[in-house]
CSV table of C-alpha atoms in Angstrom, one decimal:
chain,number,residue,atom,x,y,z
A,27,MET,CA,0.0,0.0,0.0
A,28,PHE,CA,2.9,2.4,0.8
A,29,ALA,CA,4.7,1.9,-2.6
A,30,PRO,CA,3.5,5.2,-4.1
A,31,LEU,CA,5.3,7.1,-1.2
A,32,ARG,CA,8.5,6.2,-2.9
A,33,GLN,CA,7.6,8.8,-5.5
A,34,ARG,CA,8.8,12.0,-3.9
A,35,ASN,CA,6.2,14.3,-5.4
A,36,TYR,CA,3.4,12.0,-4.4
A,37,GLY,CA,4.9,11.7,-0.9
A,38,LYS,CA,4.7,15.5,-0.5
A,39,ILE,CA,1.0,15.6,-1.6
A,40,PHE,CA,0.2,12.8,0.8
A,41,LEU,CA,1.9,14.5,3.7
A,42,ALA,CA,0.2,17.7,2.9
A,43,GLN,CA,-3.2,15.8,2.9
A,44,VAL,CA,-2.3,14.3,6.3
A,45,LEU,CA,-1.6,17.8,7.7
A,46,SER,CA,-4.8,19.2,6.2
A,47,ASP,CA,-7.0,16.2,7.4
A,48,LEU,CA,-5.6,16.5,10.9
A,49,GLY,CA,-6.4,20.2,10.9
A,50,ASN,CA,-9.9,19.7,9.6
A,51,TRP,CA,-10.7,17.2,12.3
A,52,LEU,CA,-9.3,19.4,15.0
A,53,ASP,CA,-11.4,22.2,13.5
A,54,PHE,CA,-14.5,20.0,13.7
A,55,ILE,CA,-14.0,19.3,17.4
A,56,ALA,CA,-13.2,22.9,18.2
A,57,LEU,CA,-16.3,24.3,16.4
A,58,ASN,CA,-18.7,21.9,18.1
A,59,THR,CA,-17.1,22.6,21.5
A,60,LEU,CA,-17.4,26.3,20.9
A,61,ILE,CA,-21.0,26.1,19.9
A,62,VAL,CA,-22.3,23.6,22.5
A,63,TYR,CA,-20.1,24.2,25.5
A,64,VAL,CA,-18.8,27.8,25.2
A,65,TRP,CA,-21.8,29.5,23.7
A,66,ASP,CA,-24.3,27.1,25.1
A,67,LEU,CA,-26.3,26.8,21.9
A,68,GLY,CA,-28.8,24.1,21.0
A,69,PRO,CA,-29.3,21.5,18.2
A,70,GLU,CA,-30.4,24.1,15.7
A,71,ALA,CA,-26.9,25.7,15.8
A,72,VAL,CA,-25.3,22.3,15.4
A,73,ALA,CA,-27.5,21.6,12.5
A,74,ALA,CA,-26.7,24.9,10.9
A,75,LEU,CA,-23.0,24.1,11.3
A,76,VAL,CA,-23.5,20.7,9.5
A,77,ILE,CA,-25.3,22.3,6.6
A,78,THR,CA,-22.7,25.0,6.4
A,79,PHE,CA,-20.0,22.3,6.1
A,80,ALA,CA,-21.8,20.7,3.2
A,81,LEU,CA,-22.9,23.7,1.2
A,82,PRO,CA,-19.5,24.6,-0.3
A,83,TRP,CA,-19.0,21.1,-1.7
A,84,VAL,CA,-22.4,21.3,-3.4
A,85,LEU,CA,-22.4,24.9,-4.6
A,86,VAL,CA,-18.7,25.9,-5.0
A,87,GLY,CA,-16.8,22.7,-5.9
A,88,PRO,CA,-18.5,21.8,-9.3
A,89,ILE,CA,-18.3,25.4,-10.6
A,90,ALA,CA,-14.7,26.1,-9.4
A,91,SER,CA,-13.5,22.7,-10.8
A,92,VAL,CA,-13.8,24.2,-14.3
A,93,TRP,CA,-11.3,26.9,-13.4
A,94,ILE,CA,-9.1,24.4,-11.6
A,95,GLU,CA,-8.6,22.4,-14.8
A,96,ARG,CA,-7.2,25.5,-16.6
A,97,VAL,CA,-4.5,26.5,-14.1
A,98,PRO,CA,-1.5,24.8,-12.5
A,99,LYS,CA,-2.6,22.5,-9.7
A,100,ARG,CA,0.2,23.5,-7.4
A,101,MET,CA,-0.9,27.1,-7.4
A,102,VAL,CA,-4.5,26.1,-6.6
A,103,MET,CA,-3.5,23.9,-3.6
A,104,ILE,CA,-1.0,26.4,-2.2
A,105,SER,CA,-3.5,29.3,-2.5
A,106,SER,CA,-6.2,27.3,-0.8
A,107,ASP,CA,-3.9,26.5,2.1
A,108,LEU,CA,-2.8,30.1,2.5
A,109,ILE,CA,-6.3,31.5,2.4
A,110,ARG,CA,-7.4,28.9,4.9
A,111,ILE,CA,-4.8,30.2,7.3
A,112,ALA,CA,-6.4,33.6,7.3
A,113,ILE,CA,-9.9,32.1,7.7
A,114,VAL,CA,-8.9,29.9,10.6
A,115,LEU,CA,-7.3,32.8,12.4
A,116,GLY,CA,-10.7,34.6,11.9
A,117,LEU,CA,-12.4,31.6,13.5
A,118,TYR,CA,-10.2,32.1,16.5
A,119,TRP,CA,-11.6,35.6,17.0
A,120,ALA,CA,-15.2,34.8,16.0
A,121,PRO,CA,-17.5,36.3,18.7
A,122,ASN,CA,-20.7,34.5,17.8
A,123,LEU,CA,-22.4,32.1,15.5
A,124,TYR,CA,-23.3,34.7,12.9
A,125,VAL,CA,-19.7,35.5,12.3
A,126,LEU,CA,-18.5,31.9,12.6
A,127,LEU,CA,-20.8,30.3,10.0
A,128,PRO,CA,-19.7,32.5,7.0
A,129,LEU,CA,-16.1,31.8,7.9
A,130,VAL,CA,-16.8,28.1,8.0
A,131,PHE,CA,-18.5,28.4,4.6
A,132,LEU,CA,-15.4,30.2,3.2
A,133,LYS,CA,-13.1,27.6,4.6
A,134,GLY,CA,-15.2,24.8,3.2
A,135,SER,CA,-15.1,26.6,-0.2
A,136,CYS,CA,-11.3,26.5,-0.1
A,137,GLY,CA,-11.5,22.8,0.7
A,138,ALA,CA,-13.9,22.2,-2.2
A,139,ILE,CA,-11.3,23.9,-4.5
A,140,PHE,CA,-8.3,22.1,-3.0
A,141,ASP,CA,-9.7,18.6,-3.3
A,142,PRO,CA,-10.3,18.4,-7.1
A,143,ALA,CA,-6.8,20.0,-7.6
A,144,ARG,CA,-5.3,17.3,-5.3
A,145,HIS,CA,-7.1,14.5,-7.3
A,146,SER,CA,-5.8,16.0,-10.6
A,147,ALA,CA,-2.3,16.3,-9.1
A,148,ILE,CA,-2.3,12.6,-8.0
A,149,ARG,CA,-3.4,11.5,-11.4
A,150,MET,CA,-0.6,13.5,-13.1
A,151,ILE,CA,2.1,12.2,-10.7
A,152,VAL,CA,1.1,8.6,-9.8
A,153,PRO,CA,1.5,5.8,-12.5
A,154,LYS,CA,-1.8,4.0,-13.3
A,155,GLU,CA,-0.7,0.8,-11.7
A,156,SER,CA,-0.1,2.5,-8.4
A,157,LEU,CA,-3.5,4.4,-8.3
A,158,PRO,CA,-5.2,1.7,-6.1
A,159,GLN,CA,-2.5,2.1,-3.4
A,160,ALA,CA,-2.7,5.9,-3.7
A,161,VAL,CA,-6.5,5.8,-3.2
A,162,SER,CA,-6.0,3.5,-0.2
A,163,LEU,CA,-3.4,5.9,1.3
A,164,SER,CA,-5.9,8.8,0.9
A,165,GLN,CA,-8.5,6.9,2.9
A,166,PHE,CA,-5.8,5.9,5.4
A,167,SER,CA,-5.0,9.6,6.0
A,168,VAL,CA,-8.7,10.5,6.5
A,169,GLN,CA,-9.4,7.7,8.9
A,170,SER,CA,-6.2,7.7,10.9
A,171,THR,CA,-6.4,11.4,11.5
A,172,LYS,CA,-10.0,10.9,12.6
A,173,VAL,CA,-8.6,8.7,15.4
A,174,ILE,CA,-5.7,10.9,16.3
A,175,ALA,CA,-7.4,14.3,16.1
A,176,PRO,CA,-9.9,13.7,19.0
A,177,ILE,CA,-7.0,12.8,21.3
A,178,LEU,CA,-5.0,15.9,20.3
A,179,GLY,CA,-8.2,18.0,20.4
A,180,ALA,CA,-9.0,16.9,23.9
A,181,VAL,CA,-5.5,17.8,25.0
A,182,PHE,CA,-5.6,21.3,23.4
A,183,VAL,CA,-9.1,22.1,24.6
A,184,SER,CA,-8.3,21.0,28.2
A,185,MET,CA,-4.9,22.9,28.3
A,186,ALA,CA,-5.6,26.1,26.4
A,187,GLY,CA,-9.4,26.2,25.5
A,188,ALA,CA,-11.4,25.3,22.4
A,189,ARG,CA,-10.0,28.2,20.3
A,190,SER,CA,-6.4,26.9,20.7
A,191,ALA,CA,-7.2,24.2,18.1
A,192,PHE,CA,-7.6,27.0,15.4
A,193,LEU,CA,-4.1,28.2,16.1
A,194,VAL,CA,-2.7,24.7,15.7
A,195,GLU,CA,-4.7,24.2,12.5
A,196,SER,CA,-3.3,27.4,11.0
A,197,VAL,CA,0.3,26.1,11.6
A,198,LEU,CA,-0.7,22.8,9.9
A,199,PHE,CA,-2.0,24.6,6.8
A,200,LEU,CA,1.2,26.6,6.7
A,201,LEU,CA,3.3,23.4,6.8
A,202,SER,CA,1.1,22.0,4.0
A,203,ALA,CA,1.6,25.0,1.8
A,204,LEU,CA,5.4,25.0,2.3
A,205,LEU,CA,5.5,21.3,1.3
A,206,LEU,CA,3.4,21.9,-1.8
A,207,MET,CA,5.7,24.8,-2.8
A,208,THR,CA,8.4,22.2,-3.6
A,209,LEU,CA,6.2,20.4,-6.2
A,210,PRO,CA,6.5,21.0,-9.9
A,211,VAL,CA,3.9,23.3,-11.5
A,212,LEU,CA,1.6,20.3,-12.5
A,213,LYS,CA,0.0,21.8,-15.6
A,214,PRO,CA,-1.1,19.3,-18.2
A,215,GLN,CA,-0.2,20.1,-21.8
A,216,PRO,CA,-2.9,19.4,-24.5
A,217,SER,CA,-2.1,16.9,-27.1
A,218,ASP,CA,-1.7,17.9,-30.8
A,219,GLY,CA,-5.0,18.6,-32.4
A,220,GLU,CA,-6.8,18.7,-29.0
A,221,PRO,CA,-8.5,22.0,-28.3
A,222,THR,CA,-7.3,23.9,-25.3
A,223,GLN,CA,-9.8,24.3,-22.5
A,224,GLU,CA,-9.5,28.1,-22.6
A,225,LYS,CA,-11.2,27.9,-26.1
A,226,GLU,CA,-14.2,26.1,-24.7
A,227,SER,CA,-17.0,28.0,-22.9
A,228,PHE,CA,-17.3,27.7,-19.2
A,229,TRP,CA,-20.7,26.0,-19.3
A,230,VAL,CA,-19.5,23.5,-21.9
A,231,GLN,CA,-16.7,22.5,-19.6
A,232,PHE,CA,-19.0,22.5,-16.6
A,233,ARG,CA,-21.5,20.1,-18.3
A,234,GLN,CA,-18.6,17.8,-19.3
A,235,GLY,CA,-18.0,16.7,-15.7
A,236,TRP,CA,-21.7,15.9,-15.1
A,237,ALA,CA,-22.0,14.3,-18.6
A,238,HIS,CA,-19.1,12.0,-18.0
A,239,VAL,CA,-20.5,10.8,-14.6
A,240,ILE,CA,-24.0,10.2,-16.2
A,241,THR,CA,-22.8,8.5,-19.4
A,242,ASN,CA,-20.1,6.2,-17.9
A,243,ARG,CA,-22.2,3.2,-16.6
A,244,LEU,CA,-19.8,2.0,-14.0
A,245,LEU,CA,-19.0,5.4,-12.7
A,246,PHE,CA,-22.7,6.4,-12.7
A,247,VAL,CA,-23.8,3.3,-10.7
A,248,ALA,CA,-20.9,3.7,-8.3
A,249,THR,CA,-21.7,7.4,-7.7
A,250,LEU,CA,-25.4,6.6,-7.3
A,251,SER,CA,-24.6,3.8,-4.9
A,252,ILE,CA,-22.4,6.0,-2.7
A,253,MET,CA,-25.0,8.7,-2.7
A,254,VAL,CA,-27.7,6.3,-1.5
A,255,GLY,CA,-25.3,4.8,1.0
A,256,LEU,CA,-24.4,8.2,2.5
A,257,PHE,CA,-28.1,9.2,2.6
A,258,ILE,CA,-28.7,6.2,4.8
A,259,ASN,CA,-25.5,6.8,6.7
A,260,PHE,CA,-26.4,10.4,7.6
A,261,MET,CA,-29.8,9.4,8.9
A,262,TYR,CA,-28.2,7.6,11.9
A,263,ASP,CA,-24.8,9.2,12.1
A,264,GLY,CA,-25.8,12.0,14.4
A,265,LEU,CA,-27.7,9.5,16.7
A,266,PHE,CA,-24.7,7.6,18.0
A,267,PRO,CA,-24.7,9.6,21.4
A,268,LEU,CA,-28.4,8.8,21.9
A,269,TRP,CA,-27.9,5.2,21.0
A,270,THR,CA,-25.0,4.7,23.5
A,271,LYS,CA,-27.0,6.6,26.2
A,272,HIS,CA,-30.0,4.3,25.6
A,273,LEU,CA,-27.7,1.4,26.3
A,274,HIS,CA,-26.5,3.1,29.5
A,275,MET,CA,-23.0,3.8,28.3
A,276,ASP,CA,-21.2,6.8,29.7
A,277,GLU,CA,-19.2,9.4,27.8
A,278,LYS,CA,-15.9,7.6,28.1
A,279,VAL,CA,-17.3,4.3,26.8
A,280,PHE,CA,-19.0,6.2,24.0
A,281,GLY,CA,-15.7,7.8,22.9
A,282,MET,CA,-13.9,4.4,23.1
A,283,VAL,CA,-16.6,2.6,21.1
A,284,LEU,CA,-16.9,5.3,18.5
A,285,SER,CA,-13.1,5.4,18.0
A,286,ALA,CA,-13.4,1.8,16.9
A,287,ILE,CA,-15.0,3.1,13.7
A,288,GLY,CA,-11.9,5.1,12.8
A,289,LEU,CA,-9.6,2.3,13.8
A,290,GLY,CA,-11.6,-0.2,11.7
A,291,SER,CA,-11.5,2.2,8.7
A,292,VAL,CA,-7.7,2.4,9.1
A,293,LEU,CA,-7.4,-1.4,9.3
A,294,GLY,CA,-9.7,-1.7,6.3
A,295,ALA,CA,-7.6,0.7,4.2
A,296,VAL,CA,-4.4,-1.2,5.1
A,297,VAL,CA,-5.9,-4.6,4.3
A,298,ILE,CA,-7.4,-3.4,1.0
A,299,GLY,CA,-4.2,-1.7,0.0
A,300,GLN,CA,-2.3,-5.0,0.3
A,301,PHE,CA,-4.3,-6.8,-2.3
A,302,ALA,CA,-5.1,-6.3,-5.9
A,303,ALA,CA,-7.8,-8.9,-6.6
A,304,TRP,CA,-10.6,-6.4,-5.7
A,305,GLN,CA,-9.6,-4.2,-8.7
A,306,LYS,CA,-11.3,-6.7,-11.0
A,307,ARG,CA,-14.7,-6.0,-9.5
A,308,PRO,CA,-14.5,-2.8,-7.5
A,309,LEU,CA,-18.3,-2.2,-7.7
A,310,ALA,CA,-19.0,-5.7,-6.3
A,311,ILE,CA,-16.6,-4.9,-3.4
A,312,MET,CA,-18.4,-1.7,-2.7
A,313,SER,CA,-21.7,-3.5,-2.5
A,314,ILE,CA,-20.3,-6.2,-0.2
A,315,GLY,CA,-18.9,-3.5,2.0
A,316,ALA,CA,-22.3,-1.8,2.2
A,317,ALA,CA,-24.1,-5.1,3.0
A,318,ILE,CA,-21.6,-5.9,5.8
A,319,GLY,CA,-22.0,-2.4,7.2
A,320,GLY,CA,-25.8,-2.8,7.0
A,321,SER,CA,-25.6,-6.1,9.0
A,322,GLN,CA,-23.7,-4.3,11.8
A,323,LEU,CA,-26.4,-1.6,11.9
A,324,LEU,CA,-29.0,-4.3,12.2
A,325,LEU,CA,-27.2,-5.5,15.3
A,326,MET,CA,-27.1,-2.0,16.7
A,327,GLY,CA,-30.8,-1.6,16.0
A,328,LEU,CA,-31.6,-4.8,17.8
A,329,GLY,CA,-29.5,-3.6,20.7
A,330,GLY,CA,-31.3,-0.2,20.7
A,331,LEU,CA,-34.6,-2.1,20.8
A,332,GLU,CA,-33.3,-4.2,23.6
A,333,ALA,CA,-33.9,-7.4,21.6
A,334,ILE,CA,-30.3,-8.4,22.2
A,335,GLY,CA,-27.8,-7.6,24.9
A,336,GLY,CA,-24.1,-7.1,24.8
A,337,GLY,CA,-21.2,-5.6,26.7
A,338,VAL,CA,-18.8,-2.9,25.6
A,339,TYR,CA,-16.4,-5.3,23.9
A,340,LEU,CA,-19.2,-6.7,21.7
A,341,TRP,CA,-20.1,-3.3,20.5
A,342,PHE,CA,-16.5,-2.4,20.0
A,343,ILE,CA,-16.2,-5.3,17.6
A,344,VAL,CA,-19.4,-4.2,15.8
A,345,PHE,CA,-18.1,-0.7,15.4
A,346,LEU,CA,-14.7,-2.0,14.2
A,347,VAL,CA,-16.4,-4.1,11.5
A,348,LEU,CA,-18.6,-1.1,10.6
A,349,GLY,CA,-15.4,1.0,10.1
A,350,MET,CA,-13.7,-1.7,8.0
A,351,SER,CA,-16.8,-1.9,5.8
A,352,SER,CA,-16.6,1.8,5.1
A,353,SER,CA,-13.1,1.4,3.6
A,354,ALA,CA,-14.5,-1.4,1.4
A,355,VAL,CA,-16.9,1.2,0.0
A,356,PHE,CA,-14.8,4.4,-0.3
A,357,ILE,CA,-11.6,2.9,-1.6
A,358,PRO,CA,-13.1,1.1,-4.6
A,359,PHE,CA,-15.2,4.1,-5.3
A,360,GLY,CA,-12.1,6.3,-5.4
A,361,TYR,CA,-10.4,3.8,-7.7
A,362,ILE,CA,-13.4,3.7,-10.1
A,363,MET,CA,-13.5,7.5,-10.3
A,364,GLN,CA,-9.7,7.7,-11.0
A,365,MET,CA,-9.6,4.9,-13.6
A,366,GLU,CA,-12.9,5.6,-15.4
A,367,THR,CA,-12.1,9.3,-15.8
A,368,PRO,CA,-9.8,10.9,-18.4
A,369,GLN,CA,-7.0,13.1,-16.8
A,370,ASN,CA,-8.4,16.3,-18.3
A,371,LEU,CA,-11.7,15.7,-16.5
A,372,ILE,CA,-10.6,14.3,-13.2
A,373,GLY,CA,-11.0,17.7,-11.3
A,374,ARG,CA,-14.5,18.3,-12.6
A,375,VAL,CA,-15.6,14.7,-12.0
A,376,SER,CA,-14.2,14.6,-8.5
A,377,ALA,CA,-16.0,17.9,-7.7
A,378,THR,CA,-19.2,16.5,-9.2
A,379,THR,CA,-19.1,13.3,-7.1
A,380,ASN,CA,-18.3,15.4,-4.0
A,381,ALA,CA,-21.3,17.6,-4.7
A,382,VAL,CA,-23.6,14.5,-5.1
A,383,GLN,CA,-22.3,13.0,-1.9
A,384,ASN,CA,-22.6,16.1,0.2
A,385,THR,CA,-26.1,16.9,-1.0
A,386,THR,CA,-27.3,14.0,1.2
A,387,MET,CA,-25.9,15.8,4.3
A,388,LEU,CA,-28.3,18.7,3.7
A,389,VAL,CA,-31.5,16.6,4.2
A,390,SER,CA,-30.7,13.2,5.6
A,391,PRO,CA,-29.8,14.1,9.2
A,392,SER,CA,-33.2,16.0,9.6
A,393,ILE,CA,-35.0,12.9,8.4
A,394,GLY,CA,-33.1,10.7,10.8
A,395,ALA,CA,-33.8,13.0,13.7
A,396,PHE,CA,-37.5,13.2,12.8
A,397,LEU,CA,-37.8,9.4,12.6
A,398,ALA,CA,-36.0,8.9,15.9
A,399,LYS,CA,-38.4,11.3,17.6
A,400,ILE,CA,-41.4,9.4,16.3
A,401,PHE,CA,-40.2,5.7,16.5
A,402,GLY,CA,-37.1,5.8,18.6
A,403,VAL,CA,-33.4,5.5,18.0
A,404,GLY,CA,-33.3,1.7,17.9
A,405,TYR,CA,-35.8,1.6,15.0
A,406,VAL,CA,-33.8,4.2,13.0
A,407,PHE,CA,-30.6,2.0,13.3
A,408,PHE,CA,-32.5,-1.2,12.5
A,409,GLY,CA,-34.3,0.5,9.5
A,410,SER,CA,-31.0,2.0,8.3
A,411,GLY,CA,-29.3,-1.4,8.6
A,412,LEU,CA,-32.1,-3.2,6.7
A,413,ALA,CA,-32.0,-0.6,3.9
A,414,MET,CA,-28.2,-0.7,3.7
A,415,THR,CA,-28.1,-4.5,3.5
A,416,LEU,CA,-30.8,-4.8,0.9
A,417,PHE,CA,-29.2,-2.0,-1.1
A,418,GLY,CA,-25.8,-3.6,-1.0
A,419,VAL,CA,-27.2,-6.9,-2.2
A,420,SER,CA,-29.1,-5.1,-5.0
A,421,VAL,CA,-26.0,-3.3,-6.2
A,422,LEU,CA,-24.1,-6.6,-6.1
A,423,MET,CA,-26.5,-8.1,-8.5
A,424,VAL,CA,-26.3,-5.1,-10.7
A,425,SER,CA,-22.5,-5.2,-10.7
A,426,PHE,CA,-22.5,-8.5,-12.5
A,427,ARG,CA,-24.6,-7.1,-15.3
A,428,ILE,CA,-22.2,-4.2,-15.9
A,429,SER,CA,-19.3,-5.4,-18.1
A,430,GLY,CA,-17.1,-2.7,-16.7
A,431,GLY,CA,-17.6,-4.2,-13.2
A,432,LYS,CA,-15.3,-7.1,-14.3
A,433,SER,CA,-12.3,-4.9,-15.0
A,434,VAL,CA,-11.7,-1.2,-14.7
A,435,LYS,CA,-9.6,0.2,-17.5
A,436,SER,CA,-8.6,3.7,-18.0
A,437,SER,CA,-9.2,5.2,-21.5
A,438,ASP,CA,-7.1,8.2,-20.5
A,439,LYS,CA,-4.5,10.0,-22.6
A,440,GLU,CA,-1.8,10.9,-20.1
A,441,GLY,CA,-0.9,14.6,-20.0
A,442,SER,CA,2.6,15.8,-19.4
A,443,VAL,CA,3.7,17.8,-16.4
A,444,SER,CA,5.4,21.2,-16.6
A,445,ALA,CA,8.2,21.6,-14.0
């Protein structure tokens, strides 16, 4: 899995992502602490924060991705990091929610611009045969920092207050920018006879990203699958504290059990990164991962309904498997997106899939909360598990009907990189 790190330029991008991911999770903890504990605001404020997190990926990312394809990727990533330093320092001084939310939106917009540029840069630097490992490493970064950040966040908050995490985050973004400054320019050169993107209209290029997702059968089914999966996920995701409380677990046990999801995701990324067999049927692996995750949610639902009992260690294992199943979904999806998309479209396509995924965050949590209020938390977990399992099995059957599900091949013409 770690073979791509031997490529110096990819190693720099990966380390920059680790710093950025770590900062983002510290940020998430600090913002929630500030809203709930410092300002003593209610669930409406937390919901507003979640929506503000998602909006830039839905509104800004797809539009900005057209511009991203036209300019050197290094410049985009460095600029995003430097702007985020100023925004994060603004968060440190934010006096109330009305100032904080616009800053969160601006910071998210920078992230929505940075991510497509990073995907494009990886595609330009990493050889095709190493892309599966690169995708696994990306998931490894996201999930490992999810485990580490709460520990660091708790230390910073207890020692210097919630706002101290913003100062640490600004330093992490600065280090990321300094690393990225040592990269080559990363500007693809058009092939002979191929029109330059500057000659095409903005809206033509904007539609190309969406058109590619819709017309590529394997990518379309994979994107639709992850959208439905995340819709189900976000229905129960915010209900974990209520579920653990219902099972008479205290805050410490809740934190330990919940950390198992992150640990499971890290283990899943490592395991998947060691094997290549799944690359023959990535959509099938996605569906199996969804079905396994659904089975764990069914167990949690039965626990919430008091139909089955179990101690902390049982639920730790359930959460661990749930985390591993998420890697079995996200890593093959990232692989499909990279391999089924031409290099000149990867920024727009990644922004499009990000927009589709984050749209679910705008509506699904409210539906989950509404259902929990009417039927109870246990029924939401059980229903989500049943839906996820059935959906995973359905996608598995569909995957065998898609010829591309047998083998993912890139039809890409590789672009050159300007140093």
